[in-house]
Coordinates of C-alpha atoms in Angstrom, one line a residue:
X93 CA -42.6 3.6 8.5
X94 CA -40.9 0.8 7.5
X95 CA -41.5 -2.8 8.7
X96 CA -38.4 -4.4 10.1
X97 CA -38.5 -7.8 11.8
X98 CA -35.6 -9.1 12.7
X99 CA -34.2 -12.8 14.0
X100 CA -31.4 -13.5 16.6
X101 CA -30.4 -16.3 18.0
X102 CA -27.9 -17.4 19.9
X103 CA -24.5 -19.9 19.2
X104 CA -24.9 -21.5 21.9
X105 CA -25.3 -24.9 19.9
X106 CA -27.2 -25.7 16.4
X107 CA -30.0 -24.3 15.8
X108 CA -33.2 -25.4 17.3
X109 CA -36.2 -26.1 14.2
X110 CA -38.7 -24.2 16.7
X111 CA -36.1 -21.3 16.1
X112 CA -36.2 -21.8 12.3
X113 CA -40.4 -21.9 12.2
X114 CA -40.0 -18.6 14.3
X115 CA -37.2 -17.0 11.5
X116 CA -39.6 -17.9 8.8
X117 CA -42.8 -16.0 9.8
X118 CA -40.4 -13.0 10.4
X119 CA -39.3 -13.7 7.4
X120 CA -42.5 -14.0 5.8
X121 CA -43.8 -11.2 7.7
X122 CA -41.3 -8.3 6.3
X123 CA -41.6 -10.3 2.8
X124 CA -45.0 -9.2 2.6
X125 CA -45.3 -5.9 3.3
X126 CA -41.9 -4.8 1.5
X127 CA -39.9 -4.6 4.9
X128 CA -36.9 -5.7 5.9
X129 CA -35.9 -8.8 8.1
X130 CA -32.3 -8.6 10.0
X131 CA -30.4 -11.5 11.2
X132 CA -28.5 -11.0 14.5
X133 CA -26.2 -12.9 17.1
X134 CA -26.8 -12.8 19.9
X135 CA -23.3 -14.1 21.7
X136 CA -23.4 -12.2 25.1
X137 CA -23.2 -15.9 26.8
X138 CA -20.2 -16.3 26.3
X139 CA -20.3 -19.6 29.0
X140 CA -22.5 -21.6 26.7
X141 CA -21.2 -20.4 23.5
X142 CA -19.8 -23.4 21.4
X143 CA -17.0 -22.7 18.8
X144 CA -17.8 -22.8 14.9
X145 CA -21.5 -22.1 15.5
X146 CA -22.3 -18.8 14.1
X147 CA -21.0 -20.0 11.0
X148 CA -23.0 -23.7 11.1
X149 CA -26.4 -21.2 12.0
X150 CA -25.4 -19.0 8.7
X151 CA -25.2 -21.7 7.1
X152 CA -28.1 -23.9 7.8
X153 CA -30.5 -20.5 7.2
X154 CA -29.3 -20.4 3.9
X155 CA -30.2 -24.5 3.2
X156 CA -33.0 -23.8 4.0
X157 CA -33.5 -21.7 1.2
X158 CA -34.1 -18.1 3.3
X159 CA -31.7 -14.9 3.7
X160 CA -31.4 -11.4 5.4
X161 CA -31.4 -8.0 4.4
X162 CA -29.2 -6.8 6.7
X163 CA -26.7 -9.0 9.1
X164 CA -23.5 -11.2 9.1
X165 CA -21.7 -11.3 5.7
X166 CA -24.1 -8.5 4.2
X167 CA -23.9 -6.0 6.2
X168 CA -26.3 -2.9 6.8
X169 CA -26.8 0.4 8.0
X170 CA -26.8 -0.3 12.0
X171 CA -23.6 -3.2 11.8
X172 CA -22.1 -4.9 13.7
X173 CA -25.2 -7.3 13.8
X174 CA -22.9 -9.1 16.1
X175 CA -23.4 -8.2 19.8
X176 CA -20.1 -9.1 21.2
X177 CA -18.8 -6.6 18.7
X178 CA -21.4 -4.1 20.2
X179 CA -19.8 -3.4 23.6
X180 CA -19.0 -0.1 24.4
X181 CA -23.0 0.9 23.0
X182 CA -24.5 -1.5 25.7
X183 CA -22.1 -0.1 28.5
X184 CA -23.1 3.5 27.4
X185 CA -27.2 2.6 27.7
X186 CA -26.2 1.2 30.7
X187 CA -24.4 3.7 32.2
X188 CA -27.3 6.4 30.9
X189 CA -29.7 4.7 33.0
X190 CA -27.8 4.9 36.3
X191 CA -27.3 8.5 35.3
X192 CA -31.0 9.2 35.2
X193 CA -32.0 7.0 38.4
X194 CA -33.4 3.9 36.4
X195 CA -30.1 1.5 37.5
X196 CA -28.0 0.8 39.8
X197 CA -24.4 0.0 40.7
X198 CA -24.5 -3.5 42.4
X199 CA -20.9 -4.7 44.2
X200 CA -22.5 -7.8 45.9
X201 CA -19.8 -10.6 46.1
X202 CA -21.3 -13.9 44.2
X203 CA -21.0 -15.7 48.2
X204 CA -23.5 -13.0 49.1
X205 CA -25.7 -13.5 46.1
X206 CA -25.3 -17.1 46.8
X207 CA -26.5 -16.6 50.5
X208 CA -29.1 -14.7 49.6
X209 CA -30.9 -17.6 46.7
X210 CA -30.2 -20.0 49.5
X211 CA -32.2 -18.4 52.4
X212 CA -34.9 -17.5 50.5
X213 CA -35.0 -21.2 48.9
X214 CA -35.2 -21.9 52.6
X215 CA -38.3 -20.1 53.0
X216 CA -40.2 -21.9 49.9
X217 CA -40.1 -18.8 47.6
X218 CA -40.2 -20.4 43.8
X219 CA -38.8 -17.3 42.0
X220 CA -35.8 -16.2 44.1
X221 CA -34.6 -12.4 43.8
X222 CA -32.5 -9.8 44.6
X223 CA -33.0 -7.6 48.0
X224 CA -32.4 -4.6 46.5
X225 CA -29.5 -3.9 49.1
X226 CA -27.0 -1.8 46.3
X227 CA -30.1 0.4 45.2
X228 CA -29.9 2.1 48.3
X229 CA -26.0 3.0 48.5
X230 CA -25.2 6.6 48.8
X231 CA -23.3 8.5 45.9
X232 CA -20.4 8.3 48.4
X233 CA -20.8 4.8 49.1
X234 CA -21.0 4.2 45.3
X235 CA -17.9 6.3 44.8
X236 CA -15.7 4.8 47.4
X237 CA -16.4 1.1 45.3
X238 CA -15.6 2.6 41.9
X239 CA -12.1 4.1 42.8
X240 CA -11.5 0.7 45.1
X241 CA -12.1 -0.8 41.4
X242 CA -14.7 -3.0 43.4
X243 CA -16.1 -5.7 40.6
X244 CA -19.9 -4.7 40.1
X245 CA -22.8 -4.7 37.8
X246 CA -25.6 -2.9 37.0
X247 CA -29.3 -3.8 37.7
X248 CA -32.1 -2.0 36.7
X249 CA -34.3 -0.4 39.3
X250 CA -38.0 -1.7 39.3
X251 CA -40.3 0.5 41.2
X252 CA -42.5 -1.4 43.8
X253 CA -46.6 -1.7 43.5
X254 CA -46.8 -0.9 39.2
X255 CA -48.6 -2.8 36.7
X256 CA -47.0 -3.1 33.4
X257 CA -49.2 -3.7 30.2
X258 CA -49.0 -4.1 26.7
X259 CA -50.9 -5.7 24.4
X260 CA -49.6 -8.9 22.3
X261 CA -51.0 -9.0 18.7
X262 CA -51.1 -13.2 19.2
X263 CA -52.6 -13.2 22.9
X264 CA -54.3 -10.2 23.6
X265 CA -54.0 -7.6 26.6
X266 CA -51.3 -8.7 29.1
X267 CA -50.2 -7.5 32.4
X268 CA -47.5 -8.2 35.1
X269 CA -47.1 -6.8 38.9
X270 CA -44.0 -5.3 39.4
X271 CA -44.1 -6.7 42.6
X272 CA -42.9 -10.2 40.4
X273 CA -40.1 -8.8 38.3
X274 CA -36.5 -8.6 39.6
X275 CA -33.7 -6.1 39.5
X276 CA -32.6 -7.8 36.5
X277 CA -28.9 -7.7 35.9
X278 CA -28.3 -5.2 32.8
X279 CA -24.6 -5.5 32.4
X280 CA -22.4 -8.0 34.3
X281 CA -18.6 -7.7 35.8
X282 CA -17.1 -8.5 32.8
X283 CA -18.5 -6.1 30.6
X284 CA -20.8 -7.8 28.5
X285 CA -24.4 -6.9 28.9
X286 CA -27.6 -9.6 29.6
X287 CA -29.7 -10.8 26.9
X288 CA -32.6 -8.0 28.2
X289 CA -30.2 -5.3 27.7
X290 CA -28.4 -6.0 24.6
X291 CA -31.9 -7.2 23.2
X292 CA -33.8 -3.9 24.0
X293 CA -31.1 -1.4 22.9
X294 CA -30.3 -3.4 19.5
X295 CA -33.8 -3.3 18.9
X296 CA -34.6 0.3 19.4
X297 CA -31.1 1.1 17.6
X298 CA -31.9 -1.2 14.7
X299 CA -35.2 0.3 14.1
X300 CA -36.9 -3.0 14.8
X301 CA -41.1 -2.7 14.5
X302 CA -42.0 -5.8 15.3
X303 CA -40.8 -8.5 17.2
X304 CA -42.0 -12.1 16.8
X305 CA -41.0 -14.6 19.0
X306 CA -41.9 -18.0 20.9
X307 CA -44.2 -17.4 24.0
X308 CA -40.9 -18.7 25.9
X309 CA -39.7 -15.1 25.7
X310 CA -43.1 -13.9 27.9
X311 CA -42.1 -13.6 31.5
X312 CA -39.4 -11.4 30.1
X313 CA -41.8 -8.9 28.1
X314 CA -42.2 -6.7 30.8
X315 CA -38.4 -6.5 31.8
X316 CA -38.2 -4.9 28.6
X317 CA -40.9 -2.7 28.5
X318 CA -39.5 -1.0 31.5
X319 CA -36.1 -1.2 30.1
X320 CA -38.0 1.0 27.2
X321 CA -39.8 3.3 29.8
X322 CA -36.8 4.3 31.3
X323 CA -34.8 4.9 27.7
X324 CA -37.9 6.7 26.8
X325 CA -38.3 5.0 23.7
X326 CA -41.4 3.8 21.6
X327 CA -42.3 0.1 21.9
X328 CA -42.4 -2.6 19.1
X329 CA -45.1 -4.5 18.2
X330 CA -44.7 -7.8 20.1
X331 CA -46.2 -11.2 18.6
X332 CA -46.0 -14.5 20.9
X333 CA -45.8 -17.5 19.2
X334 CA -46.9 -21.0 20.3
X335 CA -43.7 -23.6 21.2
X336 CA -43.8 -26.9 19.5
X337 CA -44.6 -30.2 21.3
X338 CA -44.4 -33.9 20.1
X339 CA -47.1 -35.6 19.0
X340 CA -49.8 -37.2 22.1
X341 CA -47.4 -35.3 24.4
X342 CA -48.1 -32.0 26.6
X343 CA -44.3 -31.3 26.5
X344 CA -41.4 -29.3 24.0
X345 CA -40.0 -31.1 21.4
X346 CA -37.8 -33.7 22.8
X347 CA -34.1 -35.0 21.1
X348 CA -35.7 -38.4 22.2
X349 CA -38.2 -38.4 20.4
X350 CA -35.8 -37.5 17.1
X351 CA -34.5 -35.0 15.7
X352 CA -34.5 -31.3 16.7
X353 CA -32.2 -28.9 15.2
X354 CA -32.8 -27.6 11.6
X355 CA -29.4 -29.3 10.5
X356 CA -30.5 -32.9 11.9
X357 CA -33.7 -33.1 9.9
X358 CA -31.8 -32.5 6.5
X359 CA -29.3 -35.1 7.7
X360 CA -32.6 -37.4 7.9
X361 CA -33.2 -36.4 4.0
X362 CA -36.1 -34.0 4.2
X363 CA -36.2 -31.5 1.7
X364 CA -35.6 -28.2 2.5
X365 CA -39.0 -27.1 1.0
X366 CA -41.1 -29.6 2.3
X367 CA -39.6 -28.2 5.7
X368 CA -40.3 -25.2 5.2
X369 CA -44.1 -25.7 4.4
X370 CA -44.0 -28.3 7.6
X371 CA -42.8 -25.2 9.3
X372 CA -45.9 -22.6 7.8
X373 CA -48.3 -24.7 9.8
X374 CA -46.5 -25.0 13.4
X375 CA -48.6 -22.2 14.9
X376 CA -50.3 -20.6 11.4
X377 CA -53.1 -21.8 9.3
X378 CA -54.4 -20.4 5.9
X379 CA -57.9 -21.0 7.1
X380 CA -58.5 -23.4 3.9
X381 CA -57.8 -26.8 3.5
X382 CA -55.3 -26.2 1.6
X383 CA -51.7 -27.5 3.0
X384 CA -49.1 -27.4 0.3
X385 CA -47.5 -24.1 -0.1
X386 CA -44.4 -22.8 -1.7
X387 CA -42.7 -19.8 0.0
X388 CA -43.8 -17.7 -2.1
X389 CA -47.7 -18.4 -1.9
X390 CA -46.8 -18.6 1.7
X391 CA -45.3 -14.7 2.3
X392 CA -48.6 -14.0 0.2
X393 CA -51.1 -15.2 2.7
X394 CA -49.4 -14.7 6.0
X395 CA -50.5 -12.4 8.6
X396 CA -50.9 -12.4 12.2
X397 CA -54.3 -12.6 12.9
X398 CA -54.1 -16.5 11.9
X399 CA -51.3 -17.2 14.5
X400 CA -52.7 -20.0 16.8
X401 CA -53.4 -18.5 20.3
X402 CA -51.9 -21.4 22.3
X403 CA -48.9 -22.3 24.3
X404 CA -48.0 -25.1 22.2
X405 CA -48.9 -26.7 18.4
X406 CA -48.4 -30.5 18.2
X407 CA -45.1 -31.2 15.9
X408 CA -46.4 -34.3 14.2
X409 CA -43.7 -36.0 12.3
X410 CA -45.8 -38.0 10.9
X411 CA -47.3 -35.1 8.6
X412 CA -43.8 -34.3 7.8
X413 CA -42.8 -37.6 6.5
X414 CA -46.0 -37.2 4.1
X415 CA -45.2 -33.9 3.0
X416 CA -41.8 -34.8 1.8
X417 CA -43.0 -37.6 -0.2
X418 CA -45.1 -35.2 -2.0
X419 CA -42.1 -33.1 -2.4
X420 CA -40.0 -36.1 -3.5
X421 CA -42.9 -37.0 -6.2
X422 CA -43.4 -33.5 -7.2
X423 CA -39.6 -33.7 -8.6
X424 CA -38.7 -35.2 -11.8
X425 CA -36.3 -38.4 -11.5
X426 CA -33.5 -36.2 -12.8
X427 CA -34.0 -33.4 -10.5
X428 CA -33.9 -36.1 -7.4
X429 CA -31.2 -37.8 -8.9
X430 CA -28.9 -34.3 -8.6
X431 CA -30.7 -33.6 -4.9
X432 CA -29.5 -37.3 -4.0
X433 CA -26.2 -36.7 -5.2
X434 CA -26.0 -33.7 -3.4
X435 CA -26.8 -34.6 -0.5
X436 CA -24.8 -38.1 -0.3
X437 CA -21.8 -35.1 -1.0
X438 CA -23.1 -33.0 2.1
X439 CA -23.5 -35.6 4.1
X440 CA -21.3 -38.3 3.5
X441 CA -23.5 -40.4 2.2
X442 CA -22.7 -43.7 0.7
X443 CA -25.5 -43.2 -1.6
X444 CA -26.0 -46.6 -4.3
X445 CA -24.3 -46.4 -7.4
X446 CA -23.3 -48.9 -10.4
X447 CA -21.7 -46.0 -12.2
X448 CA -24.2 -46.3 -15.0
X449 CA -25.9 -43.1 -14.7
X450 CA -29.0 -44.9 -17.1
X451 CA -29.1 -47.6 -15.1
X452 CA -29.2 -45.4 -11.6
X453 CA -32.1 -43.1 -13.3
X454 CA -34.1 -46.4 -14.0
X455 CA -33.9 -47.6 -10.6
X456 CA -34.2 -44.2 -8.8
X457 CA -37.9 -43.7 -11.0
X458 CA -39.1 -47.2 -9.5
X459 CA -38.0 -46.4 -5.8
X460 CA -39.5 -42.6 -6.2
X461 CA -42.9 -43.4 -4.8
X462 CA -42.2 -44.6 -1.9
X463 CA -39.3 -43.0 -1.0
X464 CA -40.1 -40.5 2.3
X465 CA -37.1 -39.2 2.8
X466 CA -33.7 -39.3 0.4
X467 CA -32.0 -41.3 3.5
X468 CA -34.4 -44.0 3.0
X469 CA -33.1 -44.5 -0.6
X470 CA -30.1 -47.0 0.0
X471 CA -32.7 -49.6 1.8
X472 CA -35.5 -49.4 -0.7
X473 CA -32.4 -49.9 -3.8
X474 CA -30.2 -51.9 -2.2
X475 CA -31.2 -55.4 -3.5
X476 CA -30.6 -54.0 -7.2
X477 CA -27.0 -53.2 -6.4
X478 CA -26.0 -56.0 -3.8
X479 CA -25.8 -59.2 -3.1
X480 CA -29.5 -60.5 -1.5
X481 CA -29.7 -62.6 1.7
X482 CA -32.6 -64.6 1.0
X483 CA -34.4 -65.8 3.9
X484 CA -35.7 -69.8 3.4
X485 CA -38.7 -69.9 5.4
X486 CA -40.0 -66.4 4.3
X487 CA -39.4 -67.8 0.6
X488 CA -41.2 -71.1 0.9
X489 CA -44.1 -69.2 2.7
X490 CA -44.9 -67.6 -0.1
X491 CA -46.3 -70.8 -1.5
X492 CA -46.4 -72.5 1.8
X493 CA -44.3 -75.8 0.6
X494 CA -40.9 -76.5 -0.3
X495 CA -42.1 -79.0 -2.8
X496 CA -43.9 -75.9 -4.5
X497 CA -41.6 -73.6 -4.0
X498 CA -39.0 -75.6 -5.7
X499 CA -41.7 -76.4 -8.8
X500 CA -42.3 -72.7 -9.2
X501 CA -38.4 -71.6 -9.4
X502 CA -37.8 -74.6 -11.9
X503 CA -40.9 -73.3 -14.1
X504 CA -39.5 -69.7 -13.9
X505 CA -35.8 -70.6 -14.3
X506 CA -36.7 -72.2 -18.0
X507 CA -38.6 -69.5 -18.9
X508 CA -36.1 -66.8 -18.1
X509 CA -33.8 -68.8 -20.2
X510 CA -35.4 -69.1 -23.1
X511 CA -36.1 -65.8 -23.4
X512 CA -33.3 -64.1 -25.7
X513 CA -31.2 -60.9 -23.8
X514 CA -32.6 -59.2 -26.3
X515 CA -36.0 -59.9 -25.9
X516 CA -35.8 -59.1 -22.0
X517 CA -38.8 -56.4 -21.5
X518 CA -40.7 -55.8 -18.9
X519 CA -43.8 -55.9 -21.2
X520 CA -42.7 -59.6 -22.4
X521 CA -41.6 -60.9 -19.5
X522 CA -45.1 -59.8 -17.7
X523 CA -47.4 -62.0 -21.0
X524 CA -44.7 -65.1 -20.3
X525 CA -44.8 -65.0 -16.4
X526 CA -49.1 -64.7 -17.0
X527 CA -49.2 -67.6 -19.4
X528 CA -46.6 -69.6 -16.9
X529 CA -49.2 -69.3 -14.5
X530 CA -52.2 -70.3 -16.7
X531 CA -50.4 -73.5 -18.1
X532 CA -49.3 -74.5 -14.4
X533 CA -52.5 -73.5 -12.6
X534 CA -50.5 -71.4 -10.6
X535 CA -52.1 -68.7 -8.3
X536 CA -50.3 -65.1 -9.2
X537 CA -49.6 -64.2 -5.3
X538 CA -47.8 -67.9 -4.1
X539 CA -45.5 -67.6 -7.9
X540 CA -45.1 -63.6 -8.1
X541 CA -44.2 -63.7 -4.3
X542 CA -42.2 -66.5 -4.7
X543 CA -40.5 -65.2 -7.3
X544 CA -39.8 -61.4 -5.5
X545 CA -38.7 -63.0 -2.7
X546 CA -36.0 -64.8 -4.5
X547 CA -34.3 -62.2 -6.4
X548 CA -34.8 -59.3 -4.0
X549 CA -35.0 -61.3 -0.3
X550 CA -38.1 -58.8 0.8
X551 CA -41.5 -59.0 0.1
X552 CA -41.8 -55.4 -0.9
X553 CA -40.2 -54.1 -3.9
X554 CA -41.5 -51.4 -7.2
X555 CA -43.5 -53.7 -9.6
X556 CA -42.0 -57.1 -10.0
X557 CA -41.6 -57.0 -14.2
X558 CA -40.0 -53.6 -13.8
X559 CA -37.6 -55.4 -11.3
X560 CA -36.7 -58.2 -13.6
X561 CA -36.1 -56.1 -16.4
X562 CA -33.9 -53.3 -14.8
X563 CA -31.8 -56.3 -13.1
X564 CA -31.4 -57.7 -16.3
X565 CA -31.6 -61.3 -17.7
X566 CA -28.1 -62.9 -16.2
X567 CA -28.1 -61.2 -12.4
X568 CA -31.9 -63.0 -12.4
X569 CA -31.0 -66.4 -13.6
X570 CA -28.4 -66.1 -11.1
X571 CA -30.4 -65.2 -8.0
X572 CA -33.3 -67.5 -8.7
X573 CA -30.8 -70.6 -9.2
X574 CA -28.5 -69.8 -5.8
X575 CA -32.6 -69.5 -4.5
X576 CA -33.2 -73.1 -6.2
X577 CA -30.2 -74.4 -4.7
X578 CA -30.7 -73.2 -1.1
X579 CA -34.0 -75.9 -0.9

């Protein structure tokens, strides 16, 4: 048998990064074993469906560096892998299931349906449900509604006083009461079916073996185990996985706290492969300490004995920011210069630029370090490609007088000048600065910082010789005099 995982969200808005962690172990999953992982859309809501959005989901998968075997824009032996184009094969599972006694026709008005949630509201009951009224219409009955072309659906019939069990490869042995599961809707009045249909029968028809998904999807586990009962058909392997939570919080992943869909977080400038291994530990571990992986190394060592069981797995974005600094210092300047470019394209960006492609590489290898995320990259360069504000009292702090302050400009402003253009190296103007100091009994943090402050206006820049030197003898005379000048 051949492994088949498959993912299938729905376009109901962009895609969630929980829903990306849980495509990527499916992914992973097949990878391993020589299956094959299926991409599906699942756009029976058609209410909360939001326009363009299939297309932004195939498109962020594919940023991310993953793909399908079978699915939208490759195709497959079971397409359409689109379930609005998949219609007439729910309505027919539907209607083989009222023909064997496992579902029902159901012509209740939405005012009696409404009723009903309300009185039962009334009475304190958390988890309202259908009465069960259309299960027990006569064929007659039944009849008399279809040629009166009465608007119905159809609800599956859930027997009374059964246990259903299965057992989840993440959590263990589960069961549910029957007694708790309602006549689910299976197809509505308009002809498209429910999420637990469509779900069930694409599975079984798509040869799916295993199903991963987030715990989320539980309470609904046992709707479609009797939905398979009733077809007859062989179960899949089901895996839970945990849901993601922020950080010191006992809740989901919340847009307040920052980003979370997939596309926001390369918007922030995180690399898609630092992402990705982010992702590998949100409900996974190696069982090593090791916590850099390519995908690769990761499809090697995934299984699912090593999925967390827990309900939730703490989303620390602070770990993420550190992993994409690795990934940013793993990259040669070059190959960040082309990912910055890129991404200033995709993103409108207005990433720094004095046209000087030498110039930009220079800069872009001093700023590498401590970049975090490529977004961050205009702020840390922007005092090498405009004008600085320089701030008076945090410039005569750095000495703590204006008197000195003044004294340590002057002494730098000569020596700047008498070194020749040519002569302007980093290496050179670090002995000069040094012997500055030793001649004027001048303490390296009050000038250096002094000096920083002046032609960058922040206290934090790469190391202050490589500054002067990249920014080039006449931009630093002309800083460190408009500095002079504003004491």
């Amino acid at each position: 048998m051949v492994t088949r995982t498959r993912m299938a969200p729905s376009p109901t808005g962009e895609f969630h990064i929980g829903g990306m962690r849980t495509l990527l172990y499916n992914y992973a999953f097949a990878k391993k074993i020589g299956g094959t992982f299926v991409l599906r859309i699942e756009d029976t809501d058609r209410e909360r469906l939001v326009e363009g959005a299939v297309d932004r989901l195939i498109d962020v998968i594919k940023d991310y560096g993953l793909s399908w075997d079978e699915g939208p824009k490759v195709g497959g032996a079971f397409a359409p892998y689109v379930q609005s184009q998949r219609l007439s094969i729910y309505k027919e599972h539907a209607l083989k299931l009222v023909e064997t006694g496992h579902a029902y026709y159901c012509f209740c008005s939405k005012e009696r349906l409404e009723t009903l949630k309300e009185e039962e509201q009334k009475k304190g009951v958390a988890s309202t449900r259908y009465d069960k009224k259309c299960a027990n219409l006569s064929k007659e009955e039944v009849a008399d509604n279809l040629s009166k072309n009465t608007p119905y659906v159809i609800r599956l019939k859930v027997n009374p006083g059964e246990i259903v069990s299965f057992t989840d490869t993440t959590l263990g042995p589960i069961s549910f009461p029957t007694n708790d599961i309602d006549d689910q809707v299976l197809l509505k009045s308009d002809g498209f079916p429910t999420y637990h249909l469509a779900v069930v029968v694409d599975d079984h028809l798509m040869k799916i073996t295993h199903v991963l998904r987030g715990v989320e999807w539980l309470p609904s586990t046992p709707k479609h185990i009797l939905l398979y009962q009733a077809f007859g058909w062989d179960l899949p392997i089901y895996a839970h996985l945990p849901l993601l939570k922020e950080k010191g919080d006992t809740k989901k992943l919340s847009k307040r706290m920052g980003s979370v869909s997939a596309i926001e977080f390369l918007s922030e400038g995180y690399l898609p492969e630092a992402l990705l291994n982010f992702l590998m530990f949100l409900g996974w571990n190696p069982g090593t300490e090791k916590e850099i992986y390519s995908l690769a190394e990761f499809i090697q060592d995934f299984s699912l004995d090593r999925i967390h069981k827990t309900d939730l797995v703490v989303f620390d974005r602070d770990k993420l920011l550190w992993i994409n600094g690795h990934y940013i210092r793993a990259l040669s300047t070059k190959e960040l210069f082309l990912k910055l470019k890129a991404y200033a394209l995709t993103f409108s960006y207005d990433l720094n630029s004095s046209g000087d492609e030498a110039k930009d590489l220079a800069i872009l290898s001093l700023t590498q370090e401590r970049l975090k995320t490529l977004k961050e990259y205009n702020q840390l360069t922007d005092f090498f490609y405009h004008e600085v504000n320089v701030d008076k009292e945090s410039l005569v702090k750095q000495s703590g007088s204006v008197d000195k302050t003044k004294a340590i400009l002057g002494l730098f402003l000569d020596m700047f000048e008498g070194i020749d253009e040519s002569g302007w190296h980093k290496d050179l103007l670090d002995q000069q600065s040094h012997k500055l100091l030793e001649d004027n009994d001048l303490k390296p943090k009050e000038a250096f910082m002094t000096i920083r402050v002046a032609v960058s206006g922040t206290t934090t820049t790469p190391p202050l010789f490589d500054v002067l030197y990249v920014l080039g003898k006449n931009q630093i005379l002309r800083r460190v005099k408009v500095a002079y000048e504003m004491l």
